[in-house]
Amino acid sequence: MSKKSQAMDSDSTGAALDDAPLAEAVQAALAEASRQGASAAEAAASLGQGLSVNVRMGEVETVEHTRDRGLVVSVYFGQCTGSASTSDYAPAAVREAVLAACSIARYTQEDSCHGLADPERLATDAVDLDLDLYHPWRPSVDEARDLALVCEDKALSADARIDNSEGASVDAHEGCEVYGNTHGFIGYTRKSRQGISCSVIGTENGAMQRDYWYSAARRFGELDSAAEVGEQAAARTLRRLGSRRIPTCKVPVIYEAPVASSLLSHFIGAVSGGALYRKATFLLDHLGKQIFPEFVRIHEQPLLIGAMGSSSFDNEGVATAPRDIVSDGVLQSYVLGSYSARRLGMETTGNAGGVHNLTIDSGEQDLEALIKGIEKGLLVTELIGFGVNTVTGDYSRGVSGLWIENGEIVHPVEEVTVAGNLKDIFSNIVAVANDVDPRRNIRCGSIRVDGLTIAGE
């Protein structure tokens, strides 16, 4: 982010974060590493602060103020590397961290793939790019409490069957980071994230169900209102009352947008560098092969203005850029940082630290249209447990959701398992709805997958 745009927003109160000490700590660490004889070094300093207020049944339950900082230093002596960290930016503490990293490097084995990112790949020209990610909101405890109380009250008063609460929360967080290396690169990042959430319990005929909802955004003004979040939490809980099991069957399954992103997470895990060079993925050697139907496009949009996963450079300072990972259903690229790229004899894709605004393109249908197109099937609204083997692709997740017959939701479902293999799941995607969930780094709508086995009664 441009240092010119780091002034405090007019809608915030309190002290702005100061990244000057972070830059000084990074530069001091790099200078000390050079004095100790390191052939290369990199350092990242971070500072974050925030407030979280949680209420339950009309009373404040917790108030948490956070202010965290840290410095991580990595040094390279040829192909040997060592890392150390500290939360103290004092010159003596920074020097001790560098000395510790140097000491560790002397005991590590040489690895020809170790080292900084190639200098020509660094985001030198994009380091001042302003992606509009920093809009701090610093509410008082009373302001945050009042919002949380409104949220919970709206949920509890929505219906007499909503009779208990797991609480409502209001969170405000902001952070900055400075990354530098001995190639001469130094980059600044500032981000904010605000959130409102609520979880309530409903009871009908002696049986209880719970559900939740939340809103998250860079700007406070872009959040759903506290009342809307509470109303949605109540509505989602009410629609689960009367849940039942269903017989084992093989039917179309729609993953609602908030949980559909998990399918893309599994895919990214399978095409990421660590899994590939360890040969621990069911998608080994699948570059250039058909994995999804031809209509599927999965791509990164790292430079989206104000989005949750936006960044002009990755954790190594490598410039990010929009790119296709899958187009026409074919795997076009892996997800690599510098180390894994070298292990594979390839080049980094700018993904040290993960993907940036991973997006699967939507079709023209909304969720309601997807439901209307199903004679019998399941809308999955919650995933339970983790039964995914990325080595074999075997997939088994406990789920809750809503049963569909003749294009209509007829009753809620619980205590069932959806099972299959990720290869088959990916190839049997029929549609992606346009109800994109923008609250995460993975941006996707609801996804329909045909031919999944549901293990029930």
Tab-separated table of C-alpha atoms in Angstrom:
chain	number	residue	atom	x	y	z
A	1	MET	CA	0.000	0.000	0.000
A	2	SER	CA	1.201	3.490	-0.755
A	3	LYS	CA	2.591	5.242	2.288
A	4	LYS	CA	0.721	8.340	1.107
A	5	SER	CA	-2.592	6.607	1.861
A	6	GLN	CA	-1.815	5.482	5.382
A	7	ALA	CA	-3.550	8.365	7.137
A	8	MET	CA	-6.306	7.461	9.587
A	9	ASP	CA	-9.810	7.335	8.121
A	10	SER	CA	-12.204	10.080	9.147
A	11	ASP	CA	-14.689	7.488	10.480
A	12	SER	CA	-12.271	6.080	13.042
A	13	THR	CA	-11.142	7.208	16.459
A	14	GLY	CA	-8.006	6.565	18.469
A	15	ALA	CA	-4.352	6.261	17.480
A	16	ALA	CA	-3.435	5.116	13.988
A	17	LEU	CA	-0.924	2.320	13.575
A	18	ASP	CA	2.626	3.524	12.999
A	19	ASP	CA	4.662	1.343	10.653
A	20	ALA	CA	7.890	3.349	11.059
A	21	PRO	CA	9.175	1.126	13.931
A	22	LEU	CA	8.379	-1.937	11.808
A	23	ALA	CA	10.427	-0.660	8.888
A	24	GLU	CA	13.287	0.217	11.224
A	25	ALA	CA	13.230	-3.276	12.763
A	26	VAL	CA	13.244	-4.933	9.332
A	27	GLN	CA	16.126	-2.804	8.076
A	28	ALA	CA	18.083	-3.373	11.293
A	29	ALA	CA	17.597	-7.130	11.005
A	30	LEU	CA	18.771	-7.195	7.395
A	31	ALA	CA	21.815	-5.081	8.207
A	32	GLU	CA	22.728	-7.320	11.140
A	33	ALA	CA	22.345	-10.452	9.010
A	34	SER	CA	24.792	-9.008	6.499
A	35	ARG	CA	27.242	-8.167	9.286
A	36	GLN	CA	27.039	-11.773	10.458
A	37	GLY	CA	28.064	-12.982	7.020
A	38	ALA	CA	24.704	-14.174	5.709
A	39	SER	CA	24.596	-14.397	1.927
A	40	ALA	CA	20.934	-13.326	1.972
A	41	ALA	CA	18.202	-12.511	4.459
A	42	GLU	CA	14.557	-11.515	4.721
A	43	ALA	CA	12.454	-10.139	7.542
A	44	ALA	CA	8.797	-9.383	8.172
A	45	ALA	CA	7.530	-7.196	11.001
A	46	SER	CA	3.845	-6.998	11.881
A	47	LEU	CA	1.622	-5.012	14.218
A	48	GLY	CA	-2.063	-5.626	14.836
A	49	GLN	CA	-4.669	-4.266	17.198
A	50	GLY	CA	-8.360	-4.762	17.740
A	51	LEU	CA	-11.399	-5.046	19.951
A	52	SER	CA	-13.824	-7.939	20.340
A	53	VAL	CA	-16.977	-7.710	22.445
A	54	ASN	CA	-19.232	-10.717	23.026
A	55	VAL	CA	-22.662	-10.638	24.654
A	56	ARG	CA	-24.937	-13.502	25.625
A	57	MET	CA	-28.554	-13.362	26.771
A	58	GLY	CA	-28.442	-9.591	27.077
A	59	GLU	CA	-25.269	-9.422	29.164
A	60	VAL	CA	-21.663	-8.683	28.273
A	61	GLU	CA	-19.741	-11.943	28.413
A	62	THR	CA	-16.243	-10.995	27.227
A	63	VAL	CA	-14.350	-7.888	26.194
A	64	GLU	CA	-10.990	-8.441	24.557
A	65	HIS	CA	-8.511	-5.789	23.508
A	66	THR	CA	-5.587	-7.075	21.449
A	67	ARG	CA	-2.323	-5.504	20.390
A	68	ASP	CA	0.242	-7.888	18.977
A	69	ARG	CA	3.507	-7.402	17.197
A	70	GLY	CA	6.268	-9.617	15.937
A	71	LEU	CA	9.385	-9.846	13.806
A	72	VAL	CA	10.414	-12.956	11.879
A	73	VAL	CA	13.917	-13.134	10.434
A	74	SER	CA	15.255	-15.736	7.988
A	75	VAL	CA	18.924	-15.878	7.039
A	76	TYR	CA	20.689	-17.846	4.331
A	77	PHE	CA	24.267	-19.025	4.331
A	78	GLY	CA	24.456	-20.420	0.848
A	79	GLN	CA	21.821	-23.146	0.805
A	80	CYS	CA	21.532	-23.398	4.597
A	81	THR	CA	18.807	-21.403	6.327
A	82	GLY	CA	17.626	-20.530	9.789
A	83	SER	CA	14.724	-18.520	11.183
A	84	ALA	CA	13.963	-16.846	14.489
A	85	SER	CA	11.353	-14.461	15.834
A	86	THR	CA	10.833	-11.860	18.518
A	87	SER	CA	8.087	-9.537	19.718
A	88	ASP	CA	10.589	-6.887	20.799
A	89	TYR	CA	11.777	-4.273	18.296
A	90	ALA	CA	14.542	-2.930	20.530
A	91	PRO	CA	17.937	-3.026	18.764
A	92	ALA	CA	19.340	-5.584	21.190
A	93	ALA	CA	16.340	-7.903	20.745
A	94	VAL	CA	16.499	-7.633	16.955
A	95	ARG	CA	20.209	-8.483	17.041
A	96	GLU	CA	19.548	-11.488	19.297
A	97	ALA	CA	16.899	-12.773	16.885
A	98	VAL	CA	19.315	-12.487	13.960
A	99	LEU	CA	22.066	-14.231	15.909
A	100	ALA	CA	19.642	-17.036	16.797
A	101	ALA	CA	18.682	-17.446	13.138
A	102	CYS	CA	22.352	-17.544	12.134
A	103	SER	CA	23.086	-20.154	14.789
A	104	ILE	CA	20.219	-22.335	13.545
A	105	ALA	CA	21.430	-22.021	9.937
A	106	ARG	CA	24.792	-23.495	10.896
A	107	TYR	CA	23.082	-26.737	11.918
A	108	THR	CA	20.686	-27.131	9.000
A	109	GLN	CA	21.292	-29.269	5.968
A	110	GLU	CA	22.034	-27.663	2.619
A	111	ASP	CA	19.101	-27.488	0.229
A	112	SER	CA	19.683	-26.045	-3.234
A	113	CYS	CA	16.057	-24.826	-3.345
A	114	HIS	CA	16.446	-22.495	-0.367
A	115	GLY	CA	16.822	-18.776	-0.970
A	116	LEU	CA	15.028	-15.517	-1.619
A	117	ALA	CA	12.631	-15.088	-4.477
A	118	ASP	CA	14.333	-14.188	-7.747
A	119	PRO	CA	14.872	-10.392	-7.803
A	120	GLU	CA	13.209	-9.918	-11.198
A	121	ARG	CA	9.958	-11.322	-9.760
A	122	LEU	CA	9.711	-8.837	-6.890
A	123	ALA	CA	6.885	-6.293	-6.844
A	124	THR	CA	9.161	-3.278	-7.104
A	125	ASP	CA	6.793	-1.431	-9.451
A	126	ALA	CA	3.628	-2.390	-7.532
A	127	VAL	CA	4.770	-1.744	-3.983
A	128	ASP	CA	2.915	1.595	-3.844
A	129	LEU	CA	-0.297	0.209	-5.345
A	130	ASP	CA	-3.260	1.205	-3.152
A	131	LEU	CA	-5.864	-1.583	-3.068
A	132	ASP	CA	-8.082	0.266	-0.554
A	133	LEU	CA	-7.748	-2.371	2.166
A	134	TYR	CA	-7.311	-0.149	5.219
A	135	HIS	CA	-10.377	1.434	6.783
A	136	PRO	CA	-9.902	1.227	10.550
A	137	TRP	CA	-12.949	1.410	12.763
A	138	ARG	CA	-12.160	1.865	16.443
A	139	PRO	CA	-15.410	1.700	18.401
A	140	SER	CA	-15.602	2.172	22.126
A	141	VAL	CA	-16.548	-0.852	24.209
A	142	ASP	CA	-19.993	0.678	24.709
A	143	GLU	CA	-20.518	1.130	20.957
A	144	ALA	CA	-19.493	-2.446	20.193
A	145	ARG	CA	-21.602	-3.772	23.085
A	146	ASP	CA	-24.694	-1.916	21.919
A	147	LEU	CA	-24.383	-3.311	18.401
A	148	ALA	CA	-23.936	-6.840	19.730
A	149	LEU	CA	-27.000	-6.448	21.990
A	150	VAL	CA	-29.125	-5.265	19.063
A	151	CYS	CA	-27.945	-8.214	16.997
A	152	GLU	CA	-28.747	-10.787	19.659
A	153	ASP	CA	-32.065	-9.157	20.589
A	154	LYS	CA	-33.244	-9.247	16.973
A	155	ALA	CA	-32.461	-12.950	16.829
A	156	LEU	CA	-34.114	-13.813	20.154
A	157	SER	CA	-37.248	-11.800	19.409
A	158	ALA	CA	-37.722	-13.216	15.908
A	159	ASP	CA	-39.780	-16.213	17.063
A	160	ALA	CA	-40.863	-17.752	20.365
A	161	ARG	CA	-39.009	-20.922	19.413
A	162	ILE	CA	-35.677	-19.071	19.571
A	163	ASP	CA	-35.129	-19.501	23.295
A	164	ASN	CA	-31.383	-19.478	23.871
A	165	SER	CA	-28.232	-17.898	22.527
A	166	GLU	CA	-24.596	-18.789	22.060
A	167	GLY	CA	-23.910	-15.075	21.827
A	168	ALA	CA	-23.379	-12.184	19.462
A	169	SER	CA	-20.023	-10.588	18.761
A	170	VAL	CA	-18.693	-7.373	17.286
A	171	ASP	CA	-15.058	-7.319	16.164
A	172	ALA	CA	-12.817	-4.579	14.822
A	173	HIS	CA	-9.271	-5.360	13.742
A	174	GLU	CA	-6.511	-3.602	11.851
A	175	GLY	CA	-2.940	-4.499	11.099
A	176	CYS	CA	0.152	-3.497	9.212
A	177	GLU	CA	3.178	-5.420	8.016
A	178	VAL	CA	6.524	-4.525	6.523
A	179	TYR	CA	8.475	-7.097	4.537
A	180	GLY	CA	12.016	-6.604	3.278
A	181	ASN	CA	14.910	-8.630	1.916
A	182	THR	CA	18.518	-8.174	0.921
A	183	HIS	CA	17.609	-7.814	-2.748
A	184	GLY	CA	16.649	-4.283	-1.704
A	185	PHE	CA	12.904	-4.870	-1.688
A	186	ILE	CA	10.710	-3.401	1.037
A	187	GLY	CA	6.926	-3.471	0.951
A	188	TYR	CA	4.201	-2.118	3.232
A	189	THR	CA	0.778	-3.655	3.797
A	190	ARG	CA	-2.145	-2.277	5.805
A	191	LYS	CA	-5.471	-4.045	6.220
A	192	SER	CA	-8.603	-3.779	8.326
A	193	ARG	CA	-11.395	-6.242	8.994
A	194	GLN	CA	-14.671	-5.647	10.823
A	195	GLY	CA	-17.290	-8.228	11.742
A	196	ILE	CA	-20.651	-8.850	13.394
A	197	SER	CA	-21.837	-12.376	14.196
A	198	CYS	CA	-24.614	-14.159	16.061
A	199	SER	CA	-25.467	-17.756	16.971
A	200	VAL	CA	-28.796	-18.783	18.540
A	201	ILE	CA	-30.636	-21.934	19.564
A	202	GLY	CA	-34.207	-22.890	18.754
A	203	THR	CA	-36.407	-25.560	20.342
A	204	GLU	CA	-39.409	-27.402	18.915
A	205	ASN	CA	-41.051	-30.506	20.391
A	206	GLY	CA	-38.140	-30.874	22.792
A	207	ALA	CA	-35.491	-30.957	20.040
A	208	MET	CA	-32.915	-28.183	19.756
A	209	GLN	CA	-31.100	-26.778	16.748
A	210	ARG	CA	-28.551	-24.003	16.360
A	211	ASP	CA	-27.278	-21.916	13.492
A	212	TYR	CA	-25.443	-18.660	13.005
A	213	TRP	CA	-24.739	-15.830	10.616
A	214	TYR	CA	-22.080	-13.180	10.272
A	215	SER	CA	-21.054	-10.196	8.211
A	216	ALA	CA	-17.451	-9.218	7.475
A	217	ALA	CA	-15.916	-6.378	5.476
A	218	ARG	CA	-12.933	-4.059	5.252
A	219	ARG	CA	-15.140	-1.029	6.010
A	220	PHE	CA	-17.605	-0.805	8.880
A	221	GLY	CA	-20.092	0.897	6.549
A	222	GLU	CA	-20.135	-2.142	4.264
A	223	LEU	CA	-21.255	-4.536	7.009
A	224	ASP	CA	-24.821	-5.779	7.169
A	225	SER	CA	-26.612	-4.056	10.021
A	226	ALA	CA	-26.551	-5.721	13.429
A	227	ALA	CA	-30.317	-6.265	13.141
A	228	GLU	CA	-29.967	-7.963	9.752
A	229	VAL	CA	-27.306	-10.329	11.066
A	230	GLY	CA	-29.493	-11.280	14.030
A	231	GLU	CA	-32.565	-11.811	11.853
A	232	GLN	CA	-30.603	-14.024	9.472
A	233	ALA	CA	-29.161	-16.087	12.341
A	234	ALA	CA	-32.699	-16.648	13.633
A	235	ALA	CA	-34.087	-17.536	10.216
A	236	ARG	CA	-31.329	-20.083	9.604
A	237	THR	CA	-31.944	-21.648	13.015
A	238	LEU	CA	-35.713	-21.833	12.524
A	239	ARG	CA	-35.406	-23.595	9.185
A	240	ARG	CA	-33.450	-26.392	10.891
A	241	LEU	CA	-36.170	-27.204	13.421
A	242	GLY	CA	-37.769	-30.571	12.792
A	243	SER	CA	-34.611	-32.014	11.233
A	244	ARG	CA	-34.642	-35.691	10.407
A	245	ARG	CA	-32.479	-38.322	8.801
A	246	ILE	CA	-33.075	-39.606	5.298
A	247	PRO	CA	-32.468	-43.005	3.698
A	248	THR	CA	-29.129	-43.668	2.037
A	249	CYS	CA	-29.314	-42.488	-1.560
A	250	LYS	CA	-27.365	-41.095	-4.501
A	251	VAL	CA	-28.708	-37.693	-5.524
A	252	PRO	CA	-27.676	-34.198	-6.644
A	253	VAL	CA	-26.202	-32.087	-3.848
A	254	ILE	CA	-26.071	-28.287	-3.716
A	255	TYR	CA	-23.384	-26.799	-1.515
A	256	GLU	CA	-24.690	-23.451	-0.276
A	257	ALA	CA	-22.253	-20.623	-1.029
A	258	PRO	CA	-20.845	-20.261	2.530
A	259	VAL	CA	-19.761	-23.930	2.502
A	260	ALA	CA	-19.112	-24.351	-1.238
A	261	SER	CA	-15.760	-22.620	-0.826
A	262	SER	CA	-14.525	-25.745	0.990
A	263	LEU	CA	-14.518	-27.641	-2.325
A	264	LEU	CA	-12.182	-25.048	-3.814
A	265	SER	CA	-9.997	-25.216	-0.695
A	266	HIS	CA	-9.556	-28.951	-1.199
A	267	PHE	CA	-8.689	-28.363	-4.848
A	268	ILE	CA	-6.084	-25.708	-4.021
A	269	GLY	CA	-4.559	-27.961	-1.384
A	270	ALA	CA	-4.150	-30.671	-4.002
A	271	VAL	CA	-2.385	-28.408	-6.534
A	272	SER	CA	-0.163	-26.561	-4.052
A	273	GLY	CA	3.594	-26.921	-4.101
A	274	GLY	CA	4.088	-28.750	-0.808
A	275	ALA	CA	1.679	-31.543	-1.730
A	276	LEU	CA	3.123	-31.789	-5.239
A	277	TYR	CA	6.821	-32.099	-4.458
A	278	ARG	CA	6.032	-34.546	-1.650
A	279	LYS	CA	3.920	-36.545	-4.140
A	280	ALA	CA	1.085	-36.471	-1.608
A	281	THR	CA	-1.828	-35.426	-3.816
A	282	PHE	CA	-4.420	-37.116	-5.991
A	283	LEU	CA	-3.785	-34.435	-8.625
A	284	LEU	CA	-0.081	-35.208	-9.089
A	285	ASP	CA	1.004	-34.700	-12.728
A	286	HIS	CA	-2.407	-33.306	-13.734
A	287	LEU	CA	-1.136	-30.074	-15.263
A	288	GLY	CA	-2.856	-29.635	-18.633
A	289	LYS	CA	-5.478	-32.262	-17.840
A	290	GLN	CA	-9.250	-31.981	-17.601
A	291	ILE	CA	-10.375	-31.900	-13.965
A	292	PHE	CA	-13.639	-29.936	-14.103
A	293	PRO	CA	-16.361	-29.612	-16.765
A	294	GLU	CA	-15.540	-27.278	-19.630
A	295	PHE	CA	-17.619	-24.388	-18.272
A	296	VAL	CA	-15.515	-24.118	-15.095
A	297	ARG	CA	-13.024	-21.298	-14.735
A	298	ILE	CA	-11.097	-20.836	-11.481
A	299	HIS	CA	-8.801	-17.840	-11.238
A	300	GLU	CA	-7.060	-15.424	-8.901
A	301	GLN	CA	-7.924	-11.732	-8.676
A	302	PRO	CA	-5.264	-10.378	-6.302
A	303	LEU	CA	-5.704	-6.732	-7.270
A	304	LEU	CA	-9.438	-6.382	-6.576
A	305	ILE	CA	-10.097	-3.097	-4.813
A	306	GLY	CA	-11.148	-3.572	-1.188
A	307	ALA	CA	-11.516	-7.371	-1.329
A	308	MET	CA	-10.614	-9.730	1.498
A	309	GLY	CA	-7.798	-11.536	-0.310
A	310	SER	CA	-6.220	-8.656	-2.210
A	311	SER	CA	-2.471	-8.054	-2.179
A	312	SER	CA	0.021	-6.648	-4.654
A	313	PHE	CA	2.771	-9.025	-3.480
A	314	ASP	CA	3.017	-12.352	-1.697
A	315	ASN	CA	4.904	-13.283	1.479
A	316	GLU	CA	8.203	-13.253	-0.416
A	317	GLY	CA	7.627	-9.901	-2.087
A	318	VAL	CA	6.794	-11.508	-5.446
A	319	ALA	CA	4.376	-9.447	-7.537
A	320	THR	CA	0.893	-10.890	-7.821
A	321	ALA	CA	-1.205	-10.734	-10.985
A	322	PRO	CA	-4.582	-12.003	-12.181
A	323	ARG	CA	-4.209	-15.509	-13.588
A	324	ASP	CA	-6.200	-18.592	-14.483
A	325	ILE	CA	-5.576	-21.746	-12.503
A	326	VAL	CA	-8.327	-23.615	-14.339
A	327	SER	CA	-9.846	-22.603	-17.661
A	328	ASP	CA	-12.253	-24.659	-19.755
A	329	GLY	CA	-12.053	-27.174	-16.918
A	330	VAL	CA	-8.337	-27.812	-17.550
A	331	LEU	CA	-5.652	-27.315	-14.897
A	332	GLN	CA	-3.455	-24.521	-16.286
A	333	SER	CA	-1.151	-23.789	-13.345
A	334	TYR	CA	-0.117	-24.960	-9.924
A	335	VAL	CA	0.013	-22.812	-6.741
A	336	LEU	CA	3.661	-22.259	-5.860
A	337	GLY	CA	6.036	-20.225	-3.772
A	338	SER	CA	9.737	-19.981	-4.633
A	339	TYR	CA	10.876	-23.021	-2.653
A	340	SER	CA	8.265	-25.432	-3.976
A	341	ALA	CA	8.714	-24.063	-7.496
A	342	ARG	CA	12.430	-24.857	-7.380
A	343	ARG	CA	11.708	-28.333	-6.038
A	344	LEU	CA	9.476	-28.890	-9.062
A	345	GLY	CA	11.780	-27.253	-11.592
A	346	MET	CA	9.238	-24.491	-12.166
A	347	GLU	CA	8.792	-20.789	-11.357
A	348	THR	CA	6.895	-19.266	-8.450
A	349	THR	CA	3.300	-18.291	-9.147
A	350	GLY	CA	3.327	-15.579	-6.467
A	351	ASN	CA	1.528	-17.747	-3.929
A	352	ALA	CA	3.897	-17.848	-0.973
A	353	GLY	CA	1.339	-17.609	1.817
A	354	GLY	CA	-1.612	-18.793	-0.275
A	355	VAL	CA	-3.992	-17.695	-3.020
A	356	HIS	CA	-5.500	-14.232	-3.435
A	357	ASN	CA	-9.228	-13.806	-4.065
A	358	LEU	CA	-9.628	-17.249	-5.581
A	359	THR	CA	-12.739	-17.081	-7.767
A	360	ILE	CA	-14.877	-19.609	-9.592
A	361	ASP	CA	-16.939	-17.918	-12.270
A	362	SER	CA	-20.682	-18.005	-11.692
A	363	GLY	CA	-23.434	-18.933	-14.077
A	364	GLU	CA	-26.661	-16.996	-14.612
A	365	GLN	CA	-28.800	-18.953	-12.131
A	366	ASP	CA	-29.340	-17.981	-8.513
A	367	LEU	CA	-29.663	-20.470	-5.651
A	368	GLU	CA	-33.443	-20.617	-5.977
A	369	ALA	CA	-33.100	-21.624	-9.626
A	370	LEU	CA	-30.633	-24.391	-8.709
A	371	ILE	CA	-33.119	-25.746	-6.178
A	372	LYS	CA	-36.001	-25.628	-8.678
A	373	GLY	CA	-33.974	-27.756	-11.068
A	374	ILE	CA	-33.743	-30.721	-8.691
A	375	GLU	CA	-36.349	-33.485	-8.423
A	376	LYS	CA	-34.768	-35.033	-5.315
A	377	GLY	CA	-31.614	-33.834	-3.642
A	378	LEU	CA	-29.936	-32.119	-0.714
A	379	LEU	CA	-28.972	-28.507	-0.041
A	380	VAL	CA	-25.953	-28.641	2.278
A	381	THR	CA	-25.851	-25.712	4.714
A	382	GLU	CA	-23.281	-26.970	7.242
A	383	LEU	CA	-20.261	-29.276	7.097
A	384	ILE	CA	-19.243	-31.256	10.169
A	385	GLY	CA	-15.881	-32.870	10.835
A	386	PHE	CA	-13.051	-33.309	8.378
A	387	GLY	CA	-12.903	-36.533	6.371
A	388	VAL	CA	-10.885	-35.532	3.314
A	389	ASN	CA	-7.801	-37.427	2.149
A	390	THR	CA	-5.904	-35.239	-0.310
A	391	VAL	CA	-3.549	-38.109	-1.164
A	392	THR	CA	-6.333	-40.323	-2.535
A	393	GLY	CA	-9.098	-37.750	-3.012
A	394	ASP	CA	-11.481	-39.725	-0.788
A	395	TYR	CA	-14.137	-37.436	0.622
A	396	SER	CA	-16.550	-37.987	3.521
A	397	ARG	CA	-18.125	-35.141	5.487
A	398	GLY	CA	-20.924	-35.046	8.007
A	399	VAL	CA	-23.524	-32.510	6.882
A	400	SER	CA	-26.745	-30.780	7.813
A	401	GLY	CA	-29.052	-29.242	5.285
A	402	LEU	CA	-32.434	-29.131	3.599
A	403	TRP	CA	-34.104	-31.899	1.594
A	404	ILE	CA	-35.421	-30.964	-1.851
A	405	GLU	CA	-38.309	-32.610	-3.705
A	406	ASN	CA	-39.803	-31.422	-6.988
A	407	GLY	CA	-37.842	-28.202	-6.845
A	408	GLU	CA	-39.009	-27.266	-3.340
A	409	ILE	CA	-37.434	-27.477	0.117
A	410	VAL	CA	-39.598	-29.894	2.113
A	411	HIS	CA	-37.807	-30.481	5.418
A	412	PRO	CA	-34.448	-30.070	7.207
A	413	VAL	CA	-31.935	-32.925	7.362
A	414	GLU	CA	-29.365	-33.911	9.974
A	415	GLU	CA	-27.046	-36.792	10.911
A	416	VAL	CA	-26.110	-37.749	7.361
A	417	THR	CA	-22.807	-38.024	5.520
A	418	VAL	CA	-21.932	-36.987	1.992
A	419	ALA	CA	-19.280	-39.217	0.445
A	420	GLY	CA	-17.403	-39.628	-2.792
A	421	ASN	CA	-14.035	-38.900	-4.388
A	422	LEU	CA	-12.910	-35.353	-5.103
A	423	LYS	CA	-11.999	-36.232	-8.674
A	424	ASP	CA	-15.575	-37.349	-9.278
A	425	ILE	CA	-16.993	-34.403	-7.342
A	426	PHE	CA	-15.025	-31.915	-9.426
A	427	SER	CA	-15.947	-33.568	-12.733
A	428	ASN	CA	-19.628	-33.783	-11.750
A	429	ILE	CA	-20.117	-30.091	-10.984
A	430	VAL	CA	-23.228	-29.125	-12.927
A	431	ALA	CA	-23.668	-25.451	-12.074
A	432	VAL	CA	-22.289	-22.550	-10.033
A	433	ALA	CA	-24.910	-20.052	-8.838
A	434	ASN	CA	-24.458	-16.287	-8.827
A	435	ASP	CA	-24.942	-15.862	-5.051
A	436	VAL	CA	-21.240	-15.157	-4.535
A	437	ASP	CA	-20.086	-14.935	-0.906
A	438	PRO	CA	-17.576	-12.021	-0.721
A	439	ARG	CA	-16.709	-12.426	2.963
A	440	ARG	CA	-13.692	-14.667	2.386
A	441	ASN	CA	-10.558	-15.005	0.318
A	442	ILE	CA	-12.374	-17.670	-1.751
A	443	ARG	CA	-15.207	-16.122	-3.743
A	444	CYS	CA	-17.824	-18.528	-5.040
A	445	GLY	CA	-21.546	-19.072	-5.278
A	446	SER	CA	-23.531	-22.186	-4.430
A	447	ILE	CA	-22.292	-25.256	-6.316
A	448	ARG	CA	-24.407	-28.161	-7.576
A	449	VAL	CA	-22.716	-31.572	-7.784
A	450	ASP	CA	-24.573	-34.566	-9.229
A	451	GLY	CA	-24.318	-38.200	-8.199
A	452	LEU	CA	-23.103	-37.879	-4.618
A	453	THR	CA	-23.813	-40.628	-2.110
A	454	ILE	CA	-25.645	-39.596	1.036
A	455	ALA	CA	-25.266	-42.108	3.875
A	456	GLY	CA	-28.342	-41.887	6.059
A	457	GLU	CA	-30.641	-44.390	7.697
